[in-house]
Amino acid sequence: MQTQEALGDETVTVTAGGGVIEVVMSGHQRMQSITIDPEVVDPEDVEMLQDLIIAAVNEAIEQSQGLAAQQMAALTGGLGLGDLGGLLG
């Protein structure tokens, strides 16, 4: 339970487009902030901005999930939890 709570306190920060988009996400995969450099906002090319945001958010989710997996691996000490299926089934 403490590991789950600790994940909420941890964050990952991801940038896209050479740093023009920045996303901060918690270990619970909750977006905490998104920063968009005003220079990248082009009314003539909204699609590019949307693509950059999607790329940054997806990468932040992946990194956040990786953080959670690391925390859980540390908690279980590398136990072979796959073996539990045989015991439970």
C-alpha atoms as one frame of an Amber mdcrd trajectory, in Angstrom:
protein
   0.000   0.000   0.000   2.842   2.381   0.837   4.383   1.691  -2.560   1.156
   2.751  -4.269   1.056   5.951  -2.217   4.726   6.656  -2.954   4.043   6.347
  -6.690   1.653   9.278  -6.416   4.512  11.408  -5.093   6.902  10.464  -7.895
   6.799  12.127 -11.291   8.259  11.776 -14.749   8.895  14.733 -17.030   8.855
  14.259 -20.801   9.483  16.726 -23.603   8.597  16.562 -27.286   9.449  18.630
 -30.318  12.853  19.589 -29.008  11.407  20.789 -25.719   8.476  22.873 -26.982
   6.022  20.549 -25.191   6.630  19.363 -21.627   4.409  16.904 -19.754   4.725
  16.025 -16.072   2.954  12.848 -14.968   2.674  11.130 -11.606   3.433   7.491
 -10.926  -0.338   6.951 -10.954  -0.482   8.014 -14.636  -2.170  11.309 -13.780
  -1.033  14.281 -15.831   0.068  17.017 -13.450   0.999  19.659 -15.965   1.542
  20.386 -19.616   3.606  23.301 -20.848   3.470  24.512 -24.443   5.998  26.981
 -25.782   3.964  29.785 -27.426   6.363  29.702 -30.390   4.979  26.303 -31.441
   1.364  27.517 -31.543   0.682  28.050 -35.226  -2.989  28.446 -36.187  -2.042
  27.266 -39.664  -0.663  23.960 -38.342  -2.775  22.842 -35.381  -2.292  19.210
 -36.421   1.451  19.387 -35.677   0.753  20.746 -32.187  -1.781  17.987 -31.559
   0.735  15.350 -32.698   3.406  16.763 -30.367   1.018  16.728 -27.419  -0.044
  13.150 -28.137   3.588  12.041 -28.435   4.546  13.720 -25.152   1.557  12.356
 -23.230   2.050   8.818 -24.552   5.740   8.875 -23.653   4.921  10.209 -20.174
   2.412   7.385 -19.654   5.000   4.803 -20.737   7.641   6.253 -18.417   5.151
   6.446 -15.546   4.176   2.812 -16.067   7.872   1.905 -16.107   8.317   3.737
 -12.815   5.419   1.759 -11.327   6.901  -1.514 -12.613  10.267  -0.665 -11.029
   8.584   0.091  -7.705   6.646  -3.174  -7.794   9.765  -5.173  -8.726  11.584
  -3.615  -5.773   8.648  -4.501  -3.524   8.448  -8.136  -4.630  12.222  -8.531
  -4.627  12.143 -10.176  -8.032   9.925 -13.044  -6.851   8.773 -15.332  -9.614
   5.123 -14.305  -9.375   4.426 -16.227 -12.551   4.706 -19.399 -10.427   1.693
 -18.318  -8.376  -0.597 -19.279 -11.242   0.202 -22.936 -10.649  -0.423 -22.606
  -6.939  -3.669 -20.713  -7.297  -5.157 -22.597 -10.224
